[in-house]
PDB file of C-alpha atoms in Angstrom:
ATOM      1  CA  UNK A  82       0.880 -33.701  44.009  1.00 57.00           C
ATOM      2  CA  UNK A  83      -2.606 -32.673  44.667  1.00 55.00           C
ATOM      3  CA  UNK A  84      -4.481 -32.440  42.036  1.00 67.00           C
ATOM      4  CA  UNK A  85      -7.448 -29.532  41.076  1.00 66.00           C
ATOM      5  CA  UNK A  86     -10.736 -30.013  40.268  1.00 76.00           C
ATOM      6  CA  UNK A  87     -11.783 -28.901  37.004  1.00 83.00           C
ATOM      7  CA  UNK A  88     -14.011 -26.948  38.259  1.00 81.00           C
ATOM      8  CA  UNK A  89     -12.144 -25.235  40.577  1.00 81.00           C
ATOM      9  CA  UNK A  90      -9.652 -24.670  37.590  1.00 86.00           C
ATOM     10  CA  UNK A  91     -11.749 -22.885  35.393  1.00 89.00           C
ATOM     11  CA  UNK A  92     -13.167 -20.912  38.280  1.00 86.00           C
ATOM     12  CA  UNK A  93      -9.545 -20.075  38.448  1.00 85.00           C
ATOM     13  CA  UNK A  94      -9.075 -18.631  35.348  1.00 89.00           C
ATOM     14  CA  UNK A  95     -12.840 -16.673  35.071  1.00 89.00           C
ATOM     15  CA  UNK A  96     -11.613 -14.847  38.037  1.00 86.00           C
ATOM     16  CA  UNK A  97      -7.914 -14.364  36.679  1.00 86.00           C
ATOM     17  CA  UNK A  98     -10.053 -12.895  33.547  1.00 88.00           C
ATOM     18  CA  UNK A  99     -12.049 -10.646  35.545  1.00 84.00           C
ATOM     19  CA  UNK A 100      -9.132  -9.148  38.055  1.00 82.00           C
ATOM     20  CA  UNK A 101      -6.497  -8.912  34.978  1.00 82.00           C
ATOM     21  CA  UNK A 102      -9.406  -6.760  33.307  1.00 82.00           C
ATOM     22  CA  UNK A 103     -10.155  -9.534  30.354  1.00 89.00           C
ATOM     23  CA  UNK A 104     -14.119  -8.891  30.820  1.00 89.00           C
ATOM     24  CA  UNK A 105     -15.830  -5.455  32.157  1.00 86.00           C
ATOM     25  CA  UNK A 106     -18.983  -5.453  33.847  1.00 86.00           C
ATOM     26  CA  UNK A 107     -21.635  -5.988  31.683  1.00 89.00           C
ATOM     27  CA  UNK A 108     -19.375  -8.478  29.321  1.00 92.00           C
ATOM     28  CA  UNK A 109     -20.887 -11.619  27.778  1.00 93.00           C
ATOM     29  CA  UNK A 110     -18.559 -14.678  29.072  1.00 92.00           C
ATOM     30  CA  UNK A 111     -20.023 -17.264  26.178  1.00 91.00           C
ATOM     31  CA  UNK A 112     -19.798 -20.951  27.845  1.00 91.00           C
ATOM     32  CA  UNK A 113     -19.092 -22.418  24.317  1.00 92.00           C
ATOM     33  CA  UNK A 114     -15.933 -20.256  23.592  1.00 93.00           C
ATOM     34  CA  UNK A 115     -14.083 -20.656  27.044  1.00 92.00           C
ATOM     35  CA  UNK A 116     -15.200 -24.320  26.699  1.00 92.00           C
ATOM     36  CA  UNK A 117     -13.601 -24.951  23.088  1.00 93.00           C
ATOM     37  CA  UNK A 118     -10.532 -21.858  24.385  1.00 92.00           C
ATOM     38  CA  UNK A 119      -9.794 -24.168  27.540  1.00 91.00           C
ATOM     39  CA  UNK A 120     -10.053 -27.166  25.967  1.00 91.00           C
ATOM     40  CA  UNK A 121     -12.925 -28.617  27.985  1.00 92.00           C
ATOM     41  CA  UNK A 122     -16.715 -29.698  27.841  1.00 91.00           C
ATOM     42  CA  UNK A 123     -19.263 -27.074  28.655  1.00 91.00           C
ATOM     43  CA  UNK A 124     -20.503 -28.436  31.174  1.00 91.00           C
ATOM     44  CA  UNK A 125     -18.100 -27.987  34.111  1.00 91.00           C
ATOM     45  CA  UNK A 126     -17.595 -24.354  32.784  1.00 92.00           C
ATOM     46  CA  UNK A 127     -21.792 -23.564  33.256  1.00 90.00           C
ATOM     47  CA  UNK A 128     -20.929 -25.019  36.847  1.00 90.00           C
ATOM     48  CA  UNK A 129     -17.750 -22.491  37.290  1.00 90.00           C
ATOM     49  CA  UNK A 130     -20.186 -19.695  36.235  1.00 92.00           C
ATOM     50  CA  UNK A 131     -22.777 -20.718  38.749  1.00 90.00           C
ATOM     51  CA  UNK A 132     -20.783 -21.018  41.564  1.00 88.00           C
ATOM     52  CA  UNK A 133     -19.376 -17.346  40.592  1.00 89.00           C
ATOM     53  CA  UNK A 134     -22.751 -16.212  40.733  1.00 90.00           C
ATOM     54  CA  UNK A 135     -23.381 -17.246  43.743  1.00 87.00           C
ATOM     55  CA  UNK A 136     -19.891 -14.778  44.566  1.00 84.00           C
ATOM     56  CA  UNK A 137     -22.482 -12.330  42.683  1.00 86.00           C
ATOM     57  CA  UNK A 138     -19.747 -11.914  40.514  1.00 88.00           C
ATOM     58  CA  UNK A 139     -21.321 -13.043  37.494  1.00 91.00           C
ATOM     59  CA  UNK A 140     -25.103 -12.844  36.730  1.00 92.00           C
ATOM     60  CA  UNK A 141     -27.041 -15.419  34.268  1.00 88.00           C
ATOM     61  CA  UNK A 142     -30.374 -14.409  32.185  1.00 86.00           C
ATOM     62  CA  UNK A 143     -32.345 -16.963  30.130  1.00 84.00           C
ATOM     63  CA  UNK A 144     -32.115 -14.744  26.682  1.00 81.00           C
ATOM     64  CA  UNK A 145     -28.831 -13.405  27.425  1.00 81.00           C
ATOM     65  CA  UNK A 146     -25.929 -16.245  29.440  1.00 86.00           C
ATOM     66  CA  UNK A 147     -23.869 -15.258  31.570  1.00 91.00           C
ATOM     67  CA  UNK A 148     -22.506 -11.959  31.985  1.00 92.00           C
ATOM     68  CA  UNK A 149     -20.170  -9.658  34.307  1.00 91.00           C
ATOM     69  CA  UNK A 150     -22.243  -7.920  37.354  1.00 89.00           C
ATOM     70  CA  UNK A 151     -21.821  -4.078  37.568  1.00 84.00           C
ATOM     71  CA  UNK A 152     -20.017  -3.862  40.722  1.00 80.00           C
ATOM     72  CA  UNK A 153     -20.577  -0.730  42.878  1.00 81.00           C
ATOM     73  CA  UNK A 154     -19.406   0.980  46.042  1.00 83.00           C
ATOM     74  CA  UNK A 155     -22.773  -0.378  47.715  1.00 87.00           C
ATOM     75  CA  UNK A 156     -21.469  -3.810  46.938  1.00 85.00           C
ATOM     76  CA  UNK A 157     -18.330  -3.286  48.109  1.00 85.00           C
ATOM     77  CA  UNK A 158     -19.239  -2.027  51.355  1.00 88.00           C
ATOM     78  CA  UNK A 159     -22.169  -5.167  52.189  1.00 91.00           C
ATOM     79  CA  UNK A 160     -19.047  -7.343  51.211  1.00 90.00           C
ATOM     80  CA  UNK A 161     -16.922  -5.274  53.951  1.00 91.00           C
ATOM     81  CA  UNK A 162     -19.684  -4.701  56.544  1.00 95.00           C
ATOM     82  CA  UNK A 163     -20.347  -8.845  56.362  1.00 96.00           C
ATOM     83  CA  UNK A 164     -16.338  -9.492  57.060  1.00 95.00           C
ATOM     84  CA  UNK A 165     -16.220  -7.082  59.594  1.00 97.00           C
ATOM     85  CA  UNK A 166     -19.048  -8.832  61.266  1.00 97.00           C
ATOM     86  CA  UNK A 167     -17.889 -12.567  60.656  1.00 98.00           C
ATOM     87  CA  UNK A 168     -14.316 -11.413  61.607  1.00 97.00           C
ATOM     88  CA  UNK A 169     -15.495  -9.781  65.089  1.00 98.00           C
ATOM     89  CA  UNK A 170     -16.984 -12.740  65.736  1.00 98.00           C
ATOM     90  CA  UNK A 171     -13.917 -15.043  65.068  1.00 98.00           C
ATOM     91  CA  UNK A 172     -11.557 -13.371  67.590  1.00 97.00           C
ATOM     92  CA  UNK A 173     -14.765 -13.724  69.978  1.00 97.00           C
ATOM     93  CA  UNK A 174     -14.362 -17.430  69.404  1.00 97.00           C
ATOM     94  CA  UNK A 175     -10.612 -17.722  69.749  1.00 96.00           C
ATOM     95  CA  UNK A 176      -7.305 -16.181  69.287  1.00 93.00           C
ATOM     96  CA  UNK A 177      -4.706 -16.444  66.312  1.00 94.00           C
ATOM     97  CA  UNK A 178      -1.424 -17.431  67.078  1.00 94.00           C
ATOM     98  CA  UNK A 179       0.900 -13.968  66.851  1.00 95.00           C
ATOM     99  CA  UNK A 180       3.824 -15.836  65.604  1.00 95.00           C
ATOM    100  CA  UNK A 181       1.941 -17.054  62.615  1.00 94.00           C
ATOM    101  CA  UNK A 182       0.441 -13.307  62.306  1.00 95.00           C
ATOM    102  CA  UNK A 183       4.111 -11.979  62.197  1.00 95.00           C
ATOM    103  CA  UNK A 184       4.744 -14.045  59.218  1.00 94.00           C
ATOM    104  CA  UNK A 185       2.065 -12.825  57.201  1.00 92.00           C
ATOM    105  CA  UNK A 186       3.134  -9.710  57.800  1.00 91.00           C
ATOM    106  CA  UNK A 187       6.384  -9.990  56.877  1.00 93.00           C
ATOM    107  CA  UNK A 188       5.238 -11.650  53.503  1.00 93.00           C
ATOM    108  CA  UNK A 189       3.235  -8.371  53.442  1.00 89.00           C
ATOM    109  CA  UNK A 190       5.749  -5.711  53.878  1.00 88.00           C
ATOM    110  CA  UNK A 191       7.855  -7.844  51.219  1.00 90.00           C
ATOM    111  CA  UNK A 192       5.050  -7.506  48.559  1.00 88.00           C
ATOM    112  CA  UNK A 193       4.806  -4.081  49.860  1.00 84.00           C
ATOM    113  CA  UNK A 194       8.558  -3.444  48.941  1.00 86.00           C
ATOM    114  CA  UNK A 195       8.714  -5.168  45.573  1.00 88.00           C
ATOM    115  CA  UNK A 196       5.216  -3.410  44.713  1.00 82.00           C
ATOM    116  CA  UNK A 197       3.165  -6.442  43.757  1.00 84.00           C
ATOM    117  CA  UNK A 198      -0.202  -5.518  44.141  1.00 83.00           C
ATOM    118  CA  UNK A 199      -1.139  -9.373  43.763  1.00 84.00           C
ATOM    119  CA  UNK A 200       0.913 -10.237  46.637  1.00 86.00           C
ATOM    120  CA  UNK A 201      -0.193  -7.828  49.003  1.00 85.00           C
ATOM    121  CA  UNK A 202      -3.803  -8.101  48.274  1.00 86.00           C
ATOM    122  CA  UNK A 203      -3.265 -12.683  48.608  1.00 88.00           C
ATOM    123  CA  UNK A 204      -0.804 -12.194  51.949  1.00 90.00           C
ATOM    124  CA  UNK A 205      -3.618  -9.541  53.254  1.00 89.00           C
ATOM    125  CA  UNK A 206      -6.146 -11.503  53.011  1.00 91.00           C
ATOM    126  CA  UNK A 207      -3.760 -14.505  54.078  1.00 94.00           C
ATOM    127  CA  UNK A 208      -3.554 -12.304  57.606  1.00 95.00           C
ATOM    128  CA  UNK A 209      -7.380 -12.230  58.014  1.00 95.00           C
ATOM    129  CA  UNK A 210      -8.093 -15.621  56.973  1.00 96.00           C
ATOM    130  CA  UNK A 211      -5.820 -16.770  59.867  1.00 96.00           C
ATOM    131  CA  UNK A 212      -7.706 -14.957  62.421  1.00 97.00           C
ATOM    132  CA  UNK A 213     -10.871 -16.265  60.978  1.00 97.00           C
ATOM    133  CA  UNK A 214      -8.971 -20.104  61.354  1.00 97.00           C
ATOM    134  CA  UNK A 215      -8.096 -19.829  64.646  1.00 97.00           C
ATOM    135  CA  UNK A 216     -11.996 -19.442  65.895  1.00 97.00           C
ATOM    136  CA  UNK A 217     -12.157 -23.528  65.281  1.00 97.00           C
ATOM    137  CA  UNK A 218     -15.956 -22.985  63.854  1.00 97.00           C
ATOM    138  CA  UNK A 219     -15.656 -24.391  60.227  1.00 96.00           C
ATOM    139  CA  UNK A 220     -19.461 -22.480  59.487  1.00 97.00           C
ATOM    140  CA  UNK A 221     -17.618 -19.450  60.364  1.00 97.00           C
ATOM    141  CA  UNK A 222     -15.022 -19.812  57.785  1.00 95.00           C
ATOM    142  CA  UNK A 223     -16.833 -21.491  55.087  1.00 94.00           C
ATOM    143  CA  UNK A 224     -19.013 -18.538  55.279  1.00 94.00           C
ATOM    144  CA  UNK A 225     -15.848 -15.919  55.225  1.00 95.00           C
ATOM    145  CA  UNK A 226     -14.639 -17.728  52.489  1.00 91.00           C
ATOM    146  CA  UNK A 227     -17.717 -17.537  50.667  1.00 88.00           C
ATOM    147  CA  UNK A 228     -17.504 -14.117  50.491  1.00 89.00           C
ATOM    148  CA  UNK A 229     -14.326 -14.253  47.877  1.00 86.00           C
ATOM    149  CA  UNK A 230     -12.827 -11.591  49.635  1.00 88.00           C
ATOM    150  CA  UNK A 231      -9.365 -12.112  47.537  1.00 85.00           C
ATOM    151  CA  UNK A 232     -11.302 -11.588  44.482  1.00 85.00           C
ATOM    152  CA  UNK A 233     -13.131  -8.928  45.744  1.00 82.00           C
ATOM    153  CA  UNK A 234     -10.308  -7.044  47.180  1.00 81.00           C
ATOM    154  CA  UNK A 235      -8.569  -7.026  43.025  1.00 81.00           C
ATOM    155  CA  UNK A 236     -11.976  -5.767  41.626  1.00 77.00           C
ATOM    156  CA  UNK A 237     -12.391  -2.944  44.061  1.00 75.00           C
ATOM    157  CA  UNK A 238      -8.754  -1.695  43.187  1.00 74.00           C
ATOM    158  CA  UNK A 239      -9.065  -2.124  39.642  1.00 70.00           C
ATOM    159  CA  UNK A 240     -12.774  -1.137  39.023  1.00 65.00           C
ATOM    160  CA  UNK A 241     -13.319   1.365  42.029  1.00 65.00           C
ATOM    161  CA  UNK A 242     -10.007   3.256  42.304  1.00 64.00           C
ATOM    162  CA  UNK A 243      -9.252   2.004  45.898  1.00 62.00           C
ATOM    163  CA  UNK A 244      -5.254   1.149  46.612  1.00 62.00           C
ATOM    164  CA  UNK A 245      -4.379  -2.079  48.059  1.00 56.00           C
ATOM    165  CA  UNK A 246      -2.584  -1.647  51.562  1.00 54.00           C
ATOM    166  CA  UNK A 247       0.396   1.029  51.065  1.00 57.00           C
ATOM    167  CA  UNK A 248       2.069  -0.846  54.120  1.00 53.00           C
ATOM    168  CA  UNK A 249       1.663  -3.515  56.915  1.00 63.00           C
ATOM    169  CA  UNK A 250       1.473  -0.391  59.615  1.00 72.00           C
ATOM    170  CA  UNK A 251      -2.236  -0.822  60.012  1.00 86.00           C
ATOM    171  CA  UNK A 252      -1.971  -4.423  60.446  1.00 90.00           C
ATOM    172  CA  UNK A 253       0.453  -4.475  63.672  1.00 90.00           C
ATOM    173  CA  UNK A 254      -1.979  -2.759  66.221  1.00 93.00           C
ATOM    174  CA  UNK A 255      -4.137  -5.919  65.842  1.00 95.00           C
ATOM    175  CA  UNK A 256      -1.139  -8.531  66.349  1.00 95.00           C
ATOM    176  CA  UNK A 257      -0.287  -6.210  69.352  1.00 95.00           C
ATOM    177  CA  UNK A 258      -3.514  -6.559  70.496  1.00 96.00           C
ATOM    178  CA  UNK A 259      -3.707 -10.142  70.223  1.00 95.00           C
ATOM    179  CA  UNK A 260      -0.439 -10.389  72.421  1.00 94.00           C
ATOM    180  CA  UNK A 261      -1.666  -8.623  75.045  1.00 94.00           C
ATOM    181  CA  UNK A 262      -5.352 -10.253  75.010  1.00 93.00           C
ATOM    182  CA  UNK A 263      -7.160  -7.069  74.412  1.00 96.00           C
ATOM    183  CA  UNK A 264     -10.752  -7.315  75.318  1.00 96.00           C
ATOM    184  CA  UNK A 265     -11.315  -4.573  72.702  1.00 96.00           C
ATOM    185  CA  UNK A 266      -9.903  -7.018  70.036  1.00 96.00           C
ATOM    186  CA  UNK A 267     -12.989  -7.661  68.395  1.00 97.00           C
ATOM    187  CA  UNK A 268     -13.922  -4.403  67.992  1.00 96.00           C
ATOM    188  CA  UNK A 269     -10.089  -3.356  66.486  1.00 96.00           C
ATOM    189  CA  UNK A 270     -10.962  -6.510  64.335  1.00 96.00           C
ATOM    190  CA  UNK A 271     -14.241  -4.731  63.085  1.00 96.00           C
ATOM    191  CA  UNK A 272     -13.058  -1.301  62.475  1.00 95.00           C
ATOM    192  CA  UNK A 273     -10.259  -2.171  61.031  1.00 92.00           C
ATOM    193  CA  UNK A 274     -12.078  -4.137  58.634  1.00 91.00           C
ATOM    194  CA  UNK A 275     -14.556  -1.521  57.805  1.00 90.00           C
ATOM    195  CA  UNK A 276     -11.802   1.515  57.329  1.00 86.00           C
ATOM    196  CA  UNK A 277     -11.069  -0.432  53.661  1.00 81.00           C
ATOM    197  CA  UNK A 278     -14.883  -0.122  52.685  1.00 80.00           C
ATOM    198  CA  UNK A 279     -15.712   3.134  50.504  1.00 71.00           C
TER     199      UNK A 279
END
């Protein structure tokens, strides 16, 4: 059994917090409280926070601790404009197995059919984050993953009004392309990724 980090743990459930609607934007998350409510030091929580911040998911003042950013469309759409980018870029690098595309999909269009919003937002962004593997550049993904796209894909349904993917239909020109080694791949990549941005 692999075991979490702490850390990582209470990242875990800051972000559960903040997709399941526990804080707002603007909402004070006090260190002390989720400490003594998750029955840990302060310390690694103050570590979870900062590395949330650096998401720019949660924002830190001397007077005030840590609170919930206001999110807006304008953040929304740098977050999309950098995938897009980083994504185009991937497929430039090298090519994601289909097969292993088909079975995200599938996991989609079942999420799709039970209507779990969760699991199409984690298998959708299980689909890109294969195509982002496949380039073999570790920078590259580190970077993609930096960008807590999963996270960010809850908060801009919940907070902005935008649905999650109504169905996998949008997804299968790209595995097409893929198969058929597209030059224009990159560019379906890119466009693909944008038409989710507000």
């Amino acid at each position: 059994m692999v075991r979490v980090p702490l850390r990582d743990r209470i990242r875990s459930s800051i972000i559960e917090g903040l997709i399941d609607g526990r804080w707002a934007p603007g909402d004070r998350i006090v260190e002390r409280r989720l400490a003594a409510e998750l029955g840990v030091s302060q310390a690694p929580v103050r570590e979870a926070l900062r590395e949330l911040e650096t998401l720019r998911l949660i924002e830190t003042s001397p007077n005030k601790g840590a609170q919930v950013r206001g999110f807006t469309e304008a953040d929304l759409r740098e977050v999309y404009q950098v995938r897009a980018g980083l994504e185009e870029t991937a497929v430039r690098l090298g090519r994601p197995s289909p097969d292993a595309l088909r079975d995200n999909l599938a996991h989609l269009r079942q999420a799709i059919a039970t209507g779990s919003r969760t699991d199409q937002v984690r298998h959708g962004v299980a689909f890109h984050r294969e195509i982002v593997a496949a380039a073999g550049n570790e920078v590259l993904l580190a970077v993609w993953e930096s960008l807590g796209v999963e996270v960010w894909t809850h908060l801009s349904i919940r907070l902005l009004g935008l649905r999650p993917h109504e169905n996998a239909l949008d997804h299968e020109p790209l595995v097409e392309a893929i198969e058929r080694d597209d030059p224009a791949l990159p560019v379906l990549i890119r466009n693909h990724v944008l038409a989710y941005a507000p």
